Coordinates of C-alpha atoms in Angstrom, one line a residue:
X1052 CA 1.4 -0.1 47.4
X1053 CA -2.0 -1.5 48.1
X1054 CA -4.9 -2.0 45.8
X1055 CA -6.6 0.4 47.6
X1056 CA -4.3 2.9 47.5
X1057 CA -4.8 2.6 43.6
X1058 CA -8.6 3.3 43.5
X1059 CA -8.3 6.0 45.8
X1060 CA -5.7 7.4 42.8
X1061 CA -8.6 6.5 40.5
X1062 CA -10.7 8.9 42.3
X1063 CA -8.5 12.0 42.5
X1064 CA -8.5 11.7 38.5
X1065 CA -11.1 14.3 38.2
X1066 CA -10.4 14.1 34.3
X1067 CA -11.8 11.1 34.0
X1068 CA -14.8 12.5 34.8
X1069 CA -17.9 11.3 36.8
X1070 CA -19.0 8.6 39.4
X1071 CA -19.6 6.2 36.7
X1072 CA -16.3 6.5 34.5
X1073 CA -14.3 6.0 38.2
X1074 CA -16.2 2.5 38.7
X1075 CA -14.8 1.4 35.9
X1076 CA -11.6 2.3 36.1
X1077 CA -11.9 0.8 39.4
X1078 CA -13.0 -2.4 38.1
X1079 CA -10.7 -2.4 35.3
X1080 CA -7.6 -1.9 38.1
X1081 CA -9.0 -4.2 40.4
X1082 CA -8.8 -7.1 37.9
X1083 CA -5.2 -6.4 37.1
X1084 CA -2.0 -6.9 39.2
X1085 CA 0.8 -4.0 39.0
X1086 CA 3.3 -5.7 36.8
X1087 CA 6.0 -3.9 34.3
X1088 CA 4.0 -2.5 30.9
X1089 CA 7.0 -2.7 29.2
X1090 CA 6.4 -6.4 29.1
X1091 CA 3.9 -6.9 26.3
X1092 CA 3.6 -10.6 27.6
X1093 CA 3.2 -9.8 31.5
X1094 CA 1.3 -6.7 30.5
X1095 CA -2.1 -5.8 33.0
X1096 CA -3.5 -4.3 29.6
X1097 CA -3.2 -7.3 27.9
X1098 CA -0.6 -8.7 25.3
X1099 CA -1.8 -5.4 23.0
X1100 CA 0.0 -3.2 25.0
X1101 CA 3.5 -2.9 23.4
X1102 CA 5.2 0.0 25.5
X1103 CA 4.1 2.6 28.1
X1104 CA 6.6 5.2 28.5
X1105 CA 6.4 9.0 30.7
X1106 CA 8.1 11.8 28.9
X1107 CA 9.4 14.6 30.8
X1108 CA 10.7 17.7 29.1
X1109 CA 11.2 16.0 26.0
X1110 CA 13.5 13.4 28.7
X1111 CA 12.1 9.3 29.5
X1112 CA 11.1 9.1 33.1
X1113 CA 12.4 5.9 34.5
X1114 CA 10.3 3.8 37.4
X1115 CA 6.7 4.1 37.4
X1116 CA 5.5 1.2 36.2
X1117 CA 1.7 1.8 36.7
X1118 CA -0.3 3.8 34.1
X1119 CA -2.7 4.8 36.5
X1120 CA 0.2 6.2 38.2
X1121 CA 1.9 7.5 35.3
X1122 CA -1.5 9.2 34.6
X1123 CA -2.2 10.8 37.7
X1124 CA 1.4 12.2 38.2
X1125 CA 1.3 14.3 35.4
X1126 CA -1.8 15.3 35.5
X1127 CA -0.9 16.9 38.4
X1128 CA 2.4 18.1 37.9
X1129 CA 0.5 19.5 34.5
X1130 CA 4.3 18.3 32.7
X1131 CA 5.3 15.8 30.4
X1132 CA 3.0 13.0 28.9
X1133 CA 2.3 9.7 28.5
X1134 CA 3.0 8.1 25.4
X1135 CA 0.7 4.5 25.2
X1136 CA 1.6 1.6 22.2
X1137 CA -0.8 -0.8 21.5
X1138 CA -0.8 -3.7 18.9
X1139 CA -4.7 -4.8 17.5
X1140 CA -5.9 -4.3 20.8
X1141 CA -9.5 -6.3 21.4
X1142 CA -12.6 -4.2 22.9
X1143 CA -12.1 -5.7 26.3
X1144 CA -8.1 -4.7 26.7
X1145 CA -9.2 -1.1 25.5
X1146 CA -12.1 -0.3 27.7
X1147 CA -10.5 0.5 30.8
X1148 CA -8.1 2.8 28.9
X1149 CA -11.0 4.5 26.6
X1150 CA -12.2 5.5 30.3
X1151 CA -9.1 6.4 32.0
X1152 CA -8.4 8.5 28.8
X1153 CA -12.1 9.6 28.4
X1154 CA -11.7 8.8 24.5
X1155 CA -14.9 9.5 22.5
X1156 CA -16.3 5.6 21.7
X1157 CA -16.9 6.7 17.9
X1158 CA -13.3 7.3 17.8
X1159 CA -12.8 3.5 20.1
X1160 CA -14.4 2.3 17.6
X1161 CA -12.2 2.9 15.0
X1162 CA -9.1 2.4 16.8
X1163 CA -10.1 -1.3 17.6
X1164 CA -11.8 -2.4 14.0
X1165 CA -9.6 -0.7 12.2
X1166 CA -10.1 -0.3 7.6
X1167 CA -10.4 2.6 8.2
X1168 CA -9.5 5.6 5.8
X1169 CA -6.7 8.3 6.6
X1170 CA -8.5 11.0 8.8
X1171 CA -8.4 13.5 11.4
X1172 CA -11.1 14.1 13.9
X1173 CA -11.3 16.7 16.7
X1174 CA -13.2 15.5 20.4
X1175 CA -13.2 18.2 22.5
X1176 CA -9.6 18.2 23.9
X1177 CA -8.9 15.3 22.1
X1178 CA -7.2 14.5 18.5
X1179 CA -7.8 11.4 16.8
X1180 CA -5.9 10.7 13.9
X1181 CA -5.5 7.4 11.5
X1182 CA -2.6 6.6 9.0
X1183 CA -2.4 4.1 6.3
X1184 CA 1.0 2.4 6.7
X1185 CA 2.8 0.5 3.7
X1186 CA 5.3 -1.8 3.4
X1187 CA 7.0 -3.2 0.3
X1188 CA 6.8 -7.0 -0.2
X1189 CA 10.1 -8.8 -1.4
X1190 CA 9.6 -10.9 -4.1
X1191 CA 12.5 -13.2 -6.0
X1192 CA 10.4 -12.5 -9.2
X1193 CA 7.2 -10.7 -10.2
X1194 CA 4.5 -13.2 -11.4
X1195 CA 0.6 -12.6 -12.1
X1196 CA -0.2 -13.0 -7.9
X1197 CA 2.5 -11.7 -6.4
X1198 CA 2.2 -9.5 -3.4
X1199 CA 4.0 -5.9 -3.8
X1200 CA 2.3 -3.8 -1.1
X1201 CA 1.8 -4.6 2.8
X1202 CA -0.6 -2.4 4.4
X1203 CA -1.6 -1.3 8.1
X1204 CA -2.9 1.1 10.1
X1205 CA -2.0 3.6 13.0
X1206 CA -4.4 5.1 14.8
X1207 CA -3.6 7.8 17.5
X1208 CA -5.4 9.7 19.9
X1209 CA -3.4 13.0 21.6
X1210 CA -4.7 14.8 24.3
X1211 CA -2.7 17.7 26.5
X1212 CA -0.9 14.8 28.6
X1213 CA -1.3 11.6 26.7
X1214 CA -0.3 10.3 23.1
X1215 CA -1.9 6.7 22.3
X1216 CA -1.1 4.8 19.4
X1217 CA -3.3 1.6 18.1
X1218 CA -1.1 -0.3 15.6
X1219 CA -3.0 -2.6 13.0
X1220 CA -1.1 -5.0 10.3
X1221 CA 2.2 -7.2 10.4
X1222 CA 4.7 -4.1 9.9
X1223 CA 4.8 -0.6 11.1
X1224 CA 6.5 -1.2 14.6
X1225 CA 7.1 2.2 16.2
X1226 CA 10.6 1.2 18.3
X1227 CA 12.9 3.3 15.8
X1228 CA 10.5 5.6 15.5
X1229 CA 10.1 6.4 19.5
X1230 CA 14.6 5.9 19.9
X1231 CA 14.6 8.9 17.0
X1232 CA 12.6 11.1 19.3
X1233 CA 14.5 9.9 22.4
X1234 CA 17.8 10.9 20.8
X1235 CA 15.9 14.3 20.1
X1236 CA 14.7 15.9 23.1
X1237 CA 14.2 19.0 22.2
X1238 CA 11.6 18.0 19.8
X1239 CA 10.0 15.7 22.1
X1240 CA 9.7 18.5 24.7
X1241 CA 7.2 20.0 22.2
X1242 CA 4.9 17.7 23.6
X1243 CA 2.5 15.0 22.1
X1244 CA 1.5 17.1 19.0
X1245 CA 5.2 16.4 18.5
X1246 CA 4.6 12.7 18.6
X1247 CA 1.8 13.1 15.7
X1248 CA 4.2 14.6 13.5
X1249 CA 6.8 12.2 13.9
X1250 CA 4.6 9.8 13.3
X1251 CA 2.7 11.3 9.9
X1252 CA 6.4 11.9 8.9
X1253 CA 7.1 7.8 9.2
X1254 CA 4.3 7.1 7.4
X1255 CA 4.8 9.4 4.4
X1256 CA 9.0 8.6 4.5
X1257 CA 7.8 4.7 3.9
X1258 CA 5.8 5.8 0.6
X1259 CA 8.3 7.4 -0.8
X1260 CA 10.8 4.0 0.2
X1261 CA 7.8 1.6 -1.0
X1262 CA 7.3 4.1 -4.6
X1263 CA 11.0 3.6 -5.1
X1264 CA 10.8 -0.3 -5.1
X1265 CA 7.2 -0.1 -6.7
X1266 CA 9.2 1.7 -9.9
X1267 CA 11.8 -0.6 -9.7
X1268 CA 9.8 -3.3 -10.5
X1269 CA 7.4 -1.3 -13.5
X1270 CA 11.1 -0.6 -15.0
X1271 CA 11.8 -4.5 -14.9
X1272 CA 8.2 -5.0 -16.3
X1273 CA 8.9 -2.3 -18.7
X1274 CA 11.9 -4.1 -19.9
X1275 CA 10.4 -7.3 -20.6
X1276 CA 7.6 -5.9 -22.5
X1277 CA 9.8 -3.8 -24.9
X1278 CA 12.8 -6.5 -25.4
X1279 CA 12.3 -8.7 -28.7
X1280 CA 10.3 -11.4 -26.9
X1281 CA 7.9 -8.6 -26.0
X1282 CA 4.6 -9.8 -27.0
X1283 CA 5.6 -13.3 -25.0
X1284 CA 5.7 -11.0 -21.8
X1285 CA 2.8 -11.9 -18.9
X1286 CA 0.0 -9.0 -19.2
X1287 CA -0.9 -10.7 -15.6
X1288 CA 2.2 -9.0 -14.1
X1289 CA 1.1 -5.3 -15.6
X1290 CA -2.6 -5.9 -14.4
X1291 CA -0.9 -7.3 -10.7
X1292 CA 1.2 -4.2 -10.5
X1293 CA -1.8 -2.3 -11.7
X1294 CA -3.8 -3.5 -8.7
X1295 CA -0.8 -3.1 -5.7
X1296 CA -0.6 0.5 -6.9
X1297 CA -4.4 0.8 -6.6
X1298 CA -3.7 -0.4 -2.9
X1299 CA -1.1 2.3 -2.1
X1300 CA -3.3 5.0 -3.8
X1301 CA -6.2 4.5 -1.5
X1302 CA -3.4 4.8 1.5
X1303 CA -1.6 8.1 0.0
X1304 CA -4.0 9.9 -1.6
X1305 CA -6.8 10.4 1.0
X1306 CA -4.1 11.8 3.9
X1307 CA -3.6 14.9 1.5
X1308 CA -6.5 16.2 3.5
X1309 CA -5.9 15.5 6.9
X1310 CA -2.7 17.2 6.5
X1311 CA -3.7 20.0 5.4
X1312 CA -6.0 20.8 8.5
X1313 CA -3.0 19.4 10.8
X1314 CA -0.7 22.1 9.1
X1315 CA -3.7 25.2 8.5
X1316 CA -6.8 24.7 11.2
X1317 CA -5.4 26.1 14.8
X1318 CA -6.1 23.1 17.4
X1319 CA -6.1 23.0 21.0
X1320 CA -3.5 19.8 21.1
X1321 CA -1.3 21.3 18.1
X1322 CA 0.9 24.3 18.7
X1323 CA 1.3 26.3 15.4
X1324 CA 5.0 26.0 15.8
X1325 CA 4.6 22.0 14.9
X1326 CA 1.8 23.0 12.4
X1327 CA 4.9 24.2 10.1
X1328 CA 6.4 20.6 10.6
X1329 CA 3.0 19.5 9.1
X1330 CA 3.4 21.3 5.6
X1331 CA 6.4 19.8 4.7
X1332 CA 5.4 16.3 5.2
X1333 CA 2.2 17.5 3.3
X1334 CA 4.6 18.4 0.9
X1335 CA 6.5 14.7 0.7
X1336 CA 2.9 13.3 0.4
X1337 CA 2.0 15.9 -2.3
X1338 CA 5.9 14.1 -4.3
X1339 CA 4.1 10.8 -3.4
X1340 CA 0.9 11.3 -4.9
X1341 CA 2.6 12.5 -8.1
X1342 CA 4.9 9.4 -8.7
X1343 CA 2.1 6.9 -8.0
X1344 CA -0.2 9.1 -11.0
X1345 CA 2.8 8.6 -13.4
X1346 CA 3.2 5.3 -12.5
X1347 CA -0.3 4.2 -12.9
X1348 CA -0.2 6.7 -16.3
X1349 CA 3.5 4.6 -17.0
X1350 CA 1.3 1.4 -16.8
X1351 CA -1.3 1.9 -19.0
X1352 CA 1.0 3.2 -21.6
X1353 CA 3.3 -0.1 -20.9
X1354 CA -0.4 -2.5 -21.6
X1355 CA -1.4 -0.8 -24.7
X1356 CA 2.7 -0.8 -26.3
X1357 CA 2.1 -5.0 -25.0
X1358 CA -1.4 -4.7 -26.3
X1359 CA -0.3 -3.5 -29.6
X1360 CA 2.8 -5.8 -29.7
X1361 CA 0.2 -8.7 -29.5
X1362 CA -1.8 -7.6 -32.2
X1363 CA 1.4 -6.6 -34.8
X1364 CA 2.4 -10.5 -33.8
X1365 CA -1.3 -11.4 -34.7
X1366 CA -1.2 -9.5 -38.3
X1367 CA 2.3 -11.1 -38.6
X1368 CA 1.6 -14.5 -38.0
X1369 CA -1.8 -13.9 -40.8
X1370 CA -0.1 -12.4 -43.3
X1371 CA 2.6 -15.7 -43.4
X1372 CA -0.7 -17.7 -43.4
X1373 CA -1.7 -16.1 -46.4
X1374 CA 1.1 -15.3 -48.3
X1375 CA 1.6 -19.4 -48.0
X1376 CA -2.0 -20.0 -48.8
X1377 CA -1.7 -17.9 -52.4
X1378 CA 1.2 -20.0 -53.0
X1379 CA -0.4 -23.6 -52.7
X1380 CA -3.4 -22.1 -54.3
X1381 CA -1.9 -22.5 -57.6
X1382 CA -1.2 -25.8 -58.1
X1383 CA -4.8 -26.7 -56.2
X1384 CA -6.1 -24.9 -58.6
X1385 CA -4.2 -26.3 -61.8
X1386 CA -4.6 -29.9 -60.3
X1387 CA -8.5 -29.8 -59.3
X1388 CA -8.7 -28.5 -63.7
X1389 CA -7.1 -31.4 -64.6
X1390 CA -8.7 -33.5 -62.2
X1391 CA -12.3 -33.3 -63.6
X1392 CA -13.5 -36.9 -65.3
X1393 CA -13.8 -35.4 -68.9
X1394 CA -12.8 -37.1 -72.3
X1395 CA -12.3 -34.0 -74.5
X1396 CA -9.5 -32.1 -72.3
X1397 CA -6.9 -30.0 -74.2
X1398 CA -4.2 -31.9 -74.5
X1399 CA -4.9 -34.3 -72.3
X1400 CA -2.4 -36.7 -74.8
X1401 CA 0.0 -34.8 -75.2
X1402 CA 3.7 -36.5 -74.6
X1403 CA 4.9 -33.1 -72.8
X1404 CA 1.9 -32.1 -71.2
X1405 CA 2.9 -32.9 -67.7
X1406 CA 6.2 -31.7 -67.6
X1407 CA 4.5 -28.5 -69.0
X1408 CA 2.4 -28.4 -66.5
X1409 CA 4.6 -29.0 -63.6
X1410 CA 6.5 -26.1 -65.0
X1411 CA 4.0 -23.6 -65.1
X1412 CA 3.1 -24.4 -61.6
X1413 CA 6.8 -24.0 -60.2
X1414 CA 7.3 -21.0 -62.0
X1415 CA 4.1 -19.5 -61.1
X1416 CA 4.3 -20.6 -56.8
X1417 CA 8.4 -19.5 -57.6
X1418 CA 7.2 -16.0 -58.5
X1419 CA 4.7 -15.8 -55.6
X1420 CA 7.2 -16.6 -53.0
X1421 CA 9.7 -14.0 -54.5
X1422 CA 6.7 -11.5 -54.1
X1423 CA 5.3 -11.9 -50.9
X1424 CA 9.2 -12.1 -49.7
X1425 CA 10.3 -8.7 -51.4
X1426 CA 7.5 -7.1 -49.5
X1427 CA 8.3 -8.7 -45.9
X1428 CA 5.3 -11.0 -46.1
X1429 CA 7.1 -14.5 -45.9

């Protein structure tokens, strides 16, 4: 088909909406041959586009290769959607699809800059949503720097015929995730609020894999710290694992609320029949949020036991120290008497009086040891 057939496609998108918006789109087709979108290296959109795929009653449409294509035909057919993946798209490979789309550019924004935190936010017909992915780092052994939590973003934009995802971070691909829905159809004929829920239901089934691990390696620390070497244990690893649950707090604990309004507010783009879906991953974040509050709670207890290990060693080790100091006090002190430069020293001649006086000191630093050893001091 010719190139002009495609702007004259552009045109008849009267969702696109105005004179303006077309131009661009026009431009943005113009600079692009029509090659396969499945290719993220051969890709028109540029290497951020990871799939483009037309759903059709839940069923993937084969053929149609062009999103502008893809776009128009359901449009008019007012069936099916398009679902979109991207990978840390740049500004210029998102443009032409903010327009096509019509995405609000606050919402652009975010999608391409990403750190953002876990939200939902309505634009007229269209839903933009962002989720904090995690991953769990493997690790031969937990040290003071190790890495224990991975995280990204997803950021997805849902409208009537369109379902866009913007992935950010080295993990998180959505591949499984899109064959799960393929093999369900009659979930995926739901329609793109489907999609969403799929996808908040990845995210949260990833805490709950990366919390298991996490408590795996707080039971290892836990271990260490409470075997008899305990006060030897690193309190680097406690403060490590202290700050990588920090990290998967601030991904968990602020999506409670965007939940909620996914599963209570009625929307335009989310049919109450998937709002239901909604509650019960609410309620898998809700199991979430509770482990990672016991584990931080689990973690403090574990550095104040270490804490006070550390400071029983300390009274141990001074106790020894002075137990053994009272004991070589005695002959210091007999031996500095008898040391003084005096003429006129009680028995100072006598035959015996060394032997006597070696004696007393034995018997005296004997007794001492005895002491301090009956009451655990030595």
């Amino acid at each position: 088909m010719s190139m002009a057939g495609n702007l004259r496609k552009v045109g008849n998108l009267r969702k696109v909406g105005g004179l303006r918006k077309v131009a661009r789109v026009a431009q943005f087709v113009r600079k692009h041959s029509r090659v396969d979108l499945s290719h993220p290296a051969r890709s028109p959109l540029g290497s951020a586009v990871v799939k483009c795929v037309t759903y059709r009653n839940g069923v993937r449409q084969e053929g149609g290769r062009d999103l502008v294509e893809e776009v128009e035909r359901v449009r008019k057919s007012g069936d099916g959607f398009v679902w979109l993946g991207l990978h840390e798209p740049t500004e210029q490979e998102f443009a032409g699809i903010a327009d096509l789309f019509d995405l609000h550019p606050l919402a652009v924004e975010d999608a391409v800059h990403a750190h953002q935190r876990p939200k939902v936010e309505r634009y007229d017909e269209t839903l933009f949503a962002v989720f904090k992915t995690v991953c769990y780092v493997e690790h031969a052994e937990l040290t003071a720097t190790s890495e224990v939590v991975d995280t990204g973003e997803i950021m997805v934009f849902i409208g009537k015929e369109f379902v866009i995802t913007v992935r950010h971070g080295r993990h998180g691909s959505l591949g499984p995730l899109r064959e799960e829905l393929e093999s369900a159809p009659e979930q995926l004929a739901k329609g793109p609020a489907a999609v969403l829920h799929a996808l908040a239901d990845h995210v949260v089934d990833d805490y709950l894999v990366v919390t298991d691990a996490v408590q795996a390696d707080i039971d290892q620390v836990e271990m260490d710290v409470f075997s008899k070497e305990g006060e030897q244990a690193d309190p680097g690893r406690i403060y490590q694992l202290k700050r990588e649950l920090l990290e998967l707090k601030r991904a968990v604990v602020p999506l409670g609320r965007p939940l909620q309004i996914l599963s209570t507010q009625p929307m335009q783009v989310v049919a109450p029949e998937i709002q239901a879906y909604f509650r019960d991953v609410d309620d898998h974040l809700k199991r979430v949020a509770e482990q990672i509050a016991s584990f931080d709670e689990l973690l403090n207890s574990i550095l104040q036991a270490h804490l006070a290990q550390v400071t029983v060693a300390q009274n141990e080790d001074m106790r020894k120290i002075t137990a053994w100091a009272a004991v070589i006090a005695v002959p210091t002190m007999v031996c500095g008497l008898y040391g003084m430069n005096f003429d006129h020293m009680p028995e100072l001649h006598w035959k015996y009086g060394y032997g006597l006086v070696v004696g007393v000191i034995v018997t005296i630093c004997f007794s001492l040891y005895r002491g301090f050893r009956r009451n655990g001091w030595l």
